[in-house]
Tab-separated table of C-alpha atoms in Angstrom:
chain	number	residue	atom	x	y	z
A	1	MET	CA	-0.377	0.003	-0.019
A	2	SER	CA	1.517	3.488	-0.636
A	3	ARG	CA	2.212	5.648	2.039
A	4	CYS	CA	0.785	8.394	-0.048
A	5	THR	CA	-1.883	9.743	1.480
A	6	PRO	CA	-4.827	11.259	-1.166
A	7	SER	CA	-5.074	14.976	-1.165
A	8	TYR	CA	-8.485	16.033	-0.749
A	9	LYS	CA	-9.001	17.388	-4.195
A	10	SER	CA	-7.897	13.265	-5.190
A	11	LEU	CA	-10.705	12.817	-3.678
A	12	GLU	CA	-13.277	15.004	-4.735
A	13	VAL	CA	-12.343	13.789	-8.364
A	14	PHE	CA	-13.155	9.947	-7.296
A	15	LEU	CA	-16.091	11.317	-5.811
A	16	ALA	CA	-17.272	13.552	-9.483
A	17	VAL	CA	-16.241	10.492	-11.283
A	18	ALA	CA	-18.480	8.013	-8.990
A	19	ARG	CA	-21.690	10.562	-9.909
A	20	THR	CA	-20.943	11.230	-13.730
A	21	GLN	CA	-19.756	7.740	-14.330
A	22	SER	CA	-17.134	9.680	-17.023
A	23	TYR	CA	-13.983	10.994	-16.530
A	24	PHE	CA	-14.621	13.856	-19.272
A	25	LEU	CA	-17.655	14.819	-17.355
A	26	ALA	CA	-15.670	14.808	-13.760
A	27	GLY	CA	-12.837	16.450	-15.312
A	28	GLU	CA	-15.763	19.493	-16.724
A	29	GLU	CA	-17.325	19.244	-13.261
A	30	MET	CA	-14.089	19.985	-11.584
A	31	CYS	CA	-12.384	21.847	-14.283
A	32	ILE	CA	-9.790	20.061	-15.463
A	33	ASP	CA	-9.110	17.450	-18.234
A	34	ALA	CA	-9.548	13.577	-18.530
A	35	THR	CA	-6.085	13.158	-18.155
A	36	GLY	CA	-6.012	14.930	-15.065
A	37	VAL	CA	-8.918	13.021	-13.748
A	38	TYR	CA	-6.947	9.794	-14.301
A	39	LYS	CA	-3.846	10.420	-12.294
A	40	HIS	CA	-6.262	11.778	-9.394
A	41	ILE	CA	-8.126	8.093	-9.947
A	42	LYS	CA	-4.651	6.237	-9.704
A	43	THR	CA	-3.116	8.475	-6.638
A	44	VAL	CA	-6.542	7.199	-4.412
A	45	GLU	CA	-6.218	3.388	-6.120
A	46	ASN	CA	-2.722	3.247	-5.162
A	47	TYR	CA	-2.932	4.276	-1.967
A	48	PHE	CA	-5.743	1.894	-0.935
A	49	ASP	CA	-3.781	-0.469	-3.621
A	50	GLN	CA	-6.882	-1.935	-5.622
A	51	ARG	CA	-9.116	-1.073	-8.468
A	52	LEU	CA	-12.046	1.351	-7.281
A	53	VAL	CA	-12.905	2.338	-10.683
A	54	LEU	CA	-13.731	0.150	-13.502
A	55	GLY	CA	-14.013	0.299	-17.283
A	56	SER	CA	-13.293	2.496	-20.444
A	57	LYS	CA	-12.805	6.541	-19.453
A	58	GLY	CA	-16.089	7.255	-21.150
A	59	ASN	CA	-18.300	4.742	-19.785
A	60	VAL	CA	-16.899	3.661	-16.232
A	61	LYS	CA	-18.436	2.053	-13.034
A	62	LEU	CA	-17.412	1.437	-9.562
A	63	SER	CA	-16.329	-1.902	-7.863
A	64	GLU	CA	-17.763	-2.964	-4.736
A	65	ALA	CA	-14.851	-1.127	-2.671
A	66	GLY	CA	-15.259	1.514	-4.942
A	67	LYS	CA	-18.816	1.860	-4.107
A	68	GLN	CA	-18.177	1.907	-0.522
A	69	LEU	CA	-15.647	4.013	-0.614
A	70	ALA	CA	-17.572	6.894	-2.498
A	71	LYS	CA	-20.284	6.362	0.117
A	72	GLN	CA	-18.132	6.685	2.840
A	73	LEU	CA	-16.623	10.234	1.282
A	74	ASN	CA	-19.925	11.239	0.807
A	75	ASP	CA	-20.742	11.234	4.292
A	76	GLY	CA	-17.572	12.668	5.394
A	77	PHE	CA	-17.585	15.244	2.909
A	78	GLU	CA	-21.053	16.787	4.354
A	79	ILE	CA	-19.932	17.129	8.170
A	80	ILE	CA	-16.878	18.993	6.572
A	81	ASN	CA	-19.306	21.128	4.725
A	82	SER	CA	-21.307	21.623	7.671
A	83	ALA	CA	-18.236	22.351	9.880
A	84	CYS	CA	-17.228	25.080	7.245
A	85	SER	CA	-20.591	26.411	7.096
A	86	THR	CA	-20.886	26.263	11.160
A	87	LEU	CA	-17.399	28.471	11.643
A	88	LYS	CA	-17.798	31.134	8.762
A	89	LYS	CA	-17.121	34.153	9.959
A	90	ASP	CA	-19.488	35.636	7.409
A	91	ASP	CA	-21.976	35.294	4.900
A	92	SER	CA	-19.642	36.594	2.284
A	93	LEU	CA	-18.682	34.471	-1.081
A	94	ASN	CA	-15.817	35.204	-3.668
A	95	VAL	CA	-16.692	34.633	-6.630
A	96	LYS	CA	-14.072	34.060	-9.369
A	97	LEU	CA	-15.103	35.442	-13.391
A	98	PRO	CA	-13.225	35.368	-16.572
A	99	ILE	CA	-11.813	39.125	-17.504
A	100	SER	CA	-14.291	39.709	-20.455
A	101	PHE	CA	-17.368	38.252	-19.054
A	102	GLY	CA	-16.855	40.441	-15.395
A	103	LEU	CA	-15.604	43.702	-16.993
A	104	ARG	CA	-18.043	43.552	-20.571
A	105	TRP	CA	-20.843	42.297	-18.693
A	106	LEU	CA	-21.314	41.321	-15.167
A	107	LEU	CA	-19.295	44.357	-13.113
A	108	PRO	CA	-21.439	46.944	-15.248
A	109	ASN	CA	-24.740	45.335	-14.327
A	110	THR	CA	-24.205	44.822	-10.775
A	111	HIS	CA	-24.959	47.984	-8.549
A	112	ASP	CA	-22.211	48.248	-6.971
A	113	ASN	CA	-20.090	46.537	-9.078
A	114	PHE	CA	-17.555	44.735	-7.101
A	115	SER	CA	-20.357	43.046	-5.418
A	116	MET	CA	-23.602	41.731	-5.118
A	117	VAL	CA	-26.059	41.920	-1.698
A	118	SER	CA	-28.763	38.894	-1.551
A	119	GLU	CA	-30.607	37.472	1.057
A	120	PHE	CA	-27.915	34.702	1.400
A	121	GLY	CA	-25.283	37.123	1.766
A	122	GLN	CA	-22.787	39.299	-0.112
A	123	PHE	CA	-21.049	37.773	-3.604
A	124	HIS	CA	-17.346	39.571	-4.028
A	125	PHE	CA	-16.468	39.200	-7.674
A	126	HIS	CA	-12.849	38.307	-8.606
A	127	VAL	CA	-11.665	39.612	-12.321
A	128	ALA	CA	-8.769	37.041	-13.286
A	129	TYR	CA	-7.196	36.375	-17.033
A	130	SER	CA	-7.693	32.334	-16.375
A	131	HIS	CA	-11.021	30.886	-17.933
A	132	THR	CA	-10.284	27.583	-15.463
A	133	ILE	CA	-10.681	27.200	-11.279
A	134	ASP	CA	-9.529	24.943	-9.013
A	135	PHE	CA	-11.021	25.133	-5.917
A	136	ALA	CA	-8.692	23.313	-4.151
A	137	ASP	CA	-5.907	26.210	-4.460
A	138	GLU	CA	-8.082	29.150	-5.086
A	139	ASP	CA	-9.933	30.780	-2.659
A	140	PHE	CA	-13.450	30.970	-4.108
A	141	ASP	CA	-16.913	30.029	-3.628
A	142	MET	CA	-18.072	29.980	-7.156
A	143	ALA	CA	-17.320	30.851	-10.083
A	144	VAL	CA	-17.750	31.415	-14.137
A	145	VAL	CA	-16.768	28.951	-16.433
A	146	TYR	CA	-16.295	29.549	-20.347
A	147	THR	CA	-16.665	25.927	-21.471
A	148	VAL	CA	-16.491	23.495	-24.497
A	149	ASN	CA	-18.765	21.074	-23.644
A	150	SER	CA	-22.227	21.196	-25.411
A	151	LYS	CA	-23.778	18.596	-22.999
A	152	ASP	CA	-22.608	21.012	-20.032
A	153	GLU	CA	-25.812	23.498	-18.097
A	154	LYS	CA	-24.997	26.791	-19.186
A	155	PHE	CA	-26.669	29.803	-18.308
A	156	TYR	CA	-25.414	31.641	-20.989
A	157	ASN	CA	-24.991	30.256	-24.829
A	158	GLU	CA	-22.769	31.880	-26.627
A	159	GLN	CA	-23.126	33.657	-29.855
A	160	LEU	CA	-20.585	35.828	-32.856
A	161	VAL	CA	-21.649	38.225	-34.589
A	162	ALA	CA	-19.340	40.624	-37.245
A	163	VAL	CA	-18.956	44.222	-35.803
A	164	ALA	CA	-17.202	47.565	-36.880
A	165	LYS	CA	-17.094	51.321	-36.269
A	166	PRO	CA	-19.453	52.889	-39.175
A	167	GLU	CA	-16.251	55.058	-40.184
A	168	TYR	CA	-13.971	52.367	-40.404
A	169	LEU	CA	-16.726	50.262	-42.939
A	170	LYS	CA	-17.276	53.556	-45.621
A	171	THR	CA	-13.137	53.235	-45.611
A	172	LEU	CA	-14.123	50.137	-47.190
A	173	ASN	CA	-14.860	50.314	-51.480
A	174	ASP	CA	-16.763	46.915	-51.151
A	175	PRO	CA	-18.506	45.716	-47.799
A	176	SER	CA	-18.619	41.927	-49.572
A	177	TRP	CA	-17.195	39.295	-47.135
A	178	PRO	CA	-14.299	37.987	-49.639
A	179	GLU	CA	-13.654	41.725	-49.923
A	180	LEU	CA	-13.916	42.335	-46.221
A	181	LEU	CA	-11.593	39.159	-45.466
A	182	LYS	CA	-8.968	40.522	-48.213
A	183	HIS	CA	-9.198	44.283	-47.617
A	184	GLY	CA	-10.170	45.029	-43.973
A	185	ARG	CA	-8.337	44.407	-40.919
A	186	ILE	CA	-9.497	41.904	-39.229
A	187	VAL	CA	-9.168	41.499	-35.074
A	188	HIS	CA	-8.653	38.269	-33.589
A	189	PRO	CA	-9.875	37.813	-29.334
A	190	THR	CA	-7.536	35.588	-29.516
A	191	SER	CA	-4.388	33.917	-31.054
A	192	THR	CA	-5.973	30.501	-32.491
A	193	GLU	CA	-8.490	32.056	-34.673
A	194	ALA	CA	-11.224	30.072	-33.599
A	195	ASP	CA	-13.589	32.554	-33.318
A	196	TRP	CA	-13.045	33.885	-36.669
A	197	ASN	CA	-13.202	30.235	-38.384
A	198	ILE	CA	-16.667	29.166	-36.584
A	199	PHE	CA	-18.348	32.088	-37.797
A	200	LEU	CA	-17.103	32.128	-40.995
A	201	ASN	CA	-17.770	28.574	-41.101
A	202	LYS	CA	-21.470	29.119	-40.430
A	203	LEU	CA	-21.496	31.465	-43.168
A	204	ASN	CA	-19.942	28.662	-45.424
A	205	ILE	CA	-17.284	30.789	-46.305
A	206	ASP	CA	-13.475	29.126	-46.516
A	207	ILE	CA	-11.622	31.970	-44.480
A	208	SER	CA	-8.564	29.940	-46.150
A	209	GLN	CA	-8.816	31.061	-49.475
A	210	SER	CA	-9.059	34.600	-48.732
A	211	CYS	CA	-5.572	36.850	-47.999
A	212	CYS	CA	-6.204	38.778	-45.418
A	213	SER	CA	-3.652	41.574	-45.813
A	214	GLN	CA	-4.126	42.608	-42.055
A	215	ARG	CA	-4.419	40.336	-39.487
A	216	MET	CA	-3.971	41.380	-35.279
A	217	MET	CA	-4.075	38.887	-32.952
A	218	THR	CA	-5.142	39.980	-29.138
A	219	ASP	CA	-5.094	38.129	-25.612
A	220	SER	CA	-8.837	38.803	-24.698
A	221	ILE	CA	-12.490	39.996	-26.320
A	222	SER	CA	-12.215	43.383	-24.618
A	223	SER	CA	-8.649	43.963	-26.068
A	224	ALA	CA	-10.211	43.096	-29.379
A	225	ILE	CA	-13.444	45.210	-28.951
A	226	SER	CA	-11.405	48.306	-27.890
A	227	ILE	CA	-9.032	47.416	-31.005
A	228	VAL	CA	-11.889	47.834	-33.279
A	229	LYS	CA	-13.211	50.733	-31.598
A	230	GLU	CA	-10.411	52.808	-31.301
A	231	ILE	CA	-7.686	51.684	-34.279
A	232	GLY	CA	-10.656	50.319	-36.626
A	233	GLY	CA	-11.233	46.528	-38.317
A	234	ILE	CA	-13.846	44.359	-37.941
A	235	ALA	CA	-13.914	41.736	-34.654
A	236	VAL	CA	-16.329	38.598	-33.690
A	237	VAL	CA	-17.367	39.014	-30.497
A	238	ASP	CA	-20.709	37.952	-28.636
A	239	PRO	CA	-23.448	41.138	-28.652
A	240	LEU	CA	-23.641	40.070	-25.312
A	241	PHE	CA	-20.765	42.465	-24.615
A	242	ILE	CA	-21.394	45.018	-26.586
A	243	GLN	CA	-24.877	45.771	-26.291
A	244	LYS	CA	-23.571	49.527	-25.030
A	245	GLU	CA	-21.469	50.372	-28.217
A	246	ILE	CA	-24.526	48.461	-30.844
A	247	ALA	CA	-26.818	50.670	-29.012
A	248	SER	CA	-25.592	54.192	-29.837
A	249	GLY	CA	-24.255	53.188	-33.153
A	250	GLU	CA	-20.082	53.184	-32.137
A	251	LEU	CA	-20.342	49.925	-33.298
A	252	VAL	CA	-22.254	48.112	-36.403
A	253	MET	CA	-22.980	44.448	-37.063
A	254	VAL	CA	-21.516	44.002	-40.904
A	255	THR	CA	-24.026	41.598	-42.002
A	256	PRO	CA	-27.129	40.243	-40.049
A	257	GLU	CA	-25.994	36.934	-38.685
A	258	VAL	CA	-25.676	35.912	-35.341
A	259	VAL	CA	-23.641	32.287	-34.890
A	260	ALA	CA	-24.297	29.931	-31.928
A	261	THR	CA	-20.771	28.594	-31.049
A	262	GLY	CA	-22.511	25.764	-28.999
A	263	PHE	CA	-19.949	27.058	-26.295
A	264	GLY	CA	-20.869	29.416	-23.247
A	265	TYR	CA	-20.999	30.078	-19.966
A	266	LYS	CA	-21.931	27.982	-16.694
A	267	LEU	CA	-21.454	28.514	-12.874
A	268	ALA	CA	-19.308	26.076	-10.630
A	269	GLY	CA	-19.166	25.753	-6.916
A	270	SER	CA	-16.876	24.532	-4.497
A	271	ARG	CA	-18.129	21.593	-2.276
A	272	VAL	CA	-17.298	23.248	0.511
A	273	MET	CA	-19.545	26.121	-0.004
A	274	PRO	CA	-21.574	28.530	2.828
A	275	ASP	CA	-24.768	28.101	1.379
A	276	GLU	CA	-26.058	25.592	-1.914
A	277	ASP	CA	-29.144	28.136	-1.999
A	278	ALA	CA	-26.508	30.422	-2.502
A	279	TYR	CA	-25.118	29.197	-5.269
A	280	ARG	CA	-29.036	28.514	-6.883
A	281	PHE	CA	-29.804	31.974	-6.498
A	282	PHE	CA	-26.967	33.087	-8.392
A	283	GLU	CA	-27.426	31.059	-10.665
A	284	ARG	CA	-30.895	31.871	-11.294
A	285	TRP	CA	-29.823	35.429	-11.358
A	286	LEU	CA	-27.371	34.697	-14.209
A	287	THR	CA	-29.611	33.035	-15.996
A	288	GLU	CA	-32.747	35.838	-16.002
A	289	ASN	CA	-30.062	38.196	-17.147
A	290	CYS	CA	-27.281	37.165	-18.861
A	291	GLN	CA	-29.152	38.055	-22.645
A	292	PHE	CA	-28.691	40.520	-25.260
A	293	VAL	CA	-31.467	42.329	-27.425
A	294	LEU	CA	-29.804	43.190	-31.072
A	295	PRO	CA	-31.516	45.953	-33.412
A	296	ALA	CA	-32.950	44.839	-36.867
A	297	LEU	CA	-30.020	44.873	-39.534
A	298	SER	CA	-30.734	45.276	-43.245
A	299	GLN	CA	-27.684	45.795	-45.889
A	300	ALA	CA	-28.587	48.969	-46.413
A	301	ASP	CA	-27.608	50.130	-42.849
A	302	VAL	CA	-23.551	48.817	-43.710
A	303	ALA	CA	-23.819	49.556	-47.345
């Protein structure tokens, strides 16, 4: 038997696998990849010197010993959660936010910007570049997480529109997509170009067939929006983050298409959280408020 006692995180991961019966779904729940899940499971199995999880990564089941351990751990975590709730000095909750979601939508839509008061306590918001969360190492009760898993329960499903300043579009002779891609300044929210590829694929346009003379890579959606507003260019972004600019006319949609990516944002919560009702309240608040309304658009508007 290994003398290396499994960490709290490894036991949490084991329970996630037991609940979901999937390495992939457990990884999504714990915000780590499937390889990381596998390593945590091996740590637990090595300690007990026996197989606890059987089957393939996408379809697993517990051995009899695994079922017994899962039941005992569930009881143990309930005691830990209860103890933490009892000893917690206040009812504040720390929430981690991805930078663009936080700066471009959530903070401007809360009364006090950096916090929100509810019957379940005060939510304190912390903006970070990271889109992932490790509750074992980070001092957060909840986190808004960007997820590419179509099976995840999201409070907001990502959509993309192409936007530019109206003054910039007037500098281009032909507003059709082939010409925009050849002669326009294409601004990417990331270095992977994934957003543009998804958007153009939905429009049946092959970006590889267009010689983009000017391409600018940025590190976030917020940066891409700033470049489009201050320097000029065309970016594909989620309309949730540019509602004020669209409403004021500072930015306009280049074409009327709104593309659903299949990705989006979900709320993740630590197992050691003061009150699960607070989690449900915040998730419901996000679902009800995280919406946008786009103005009607015709080609004449951007010609």
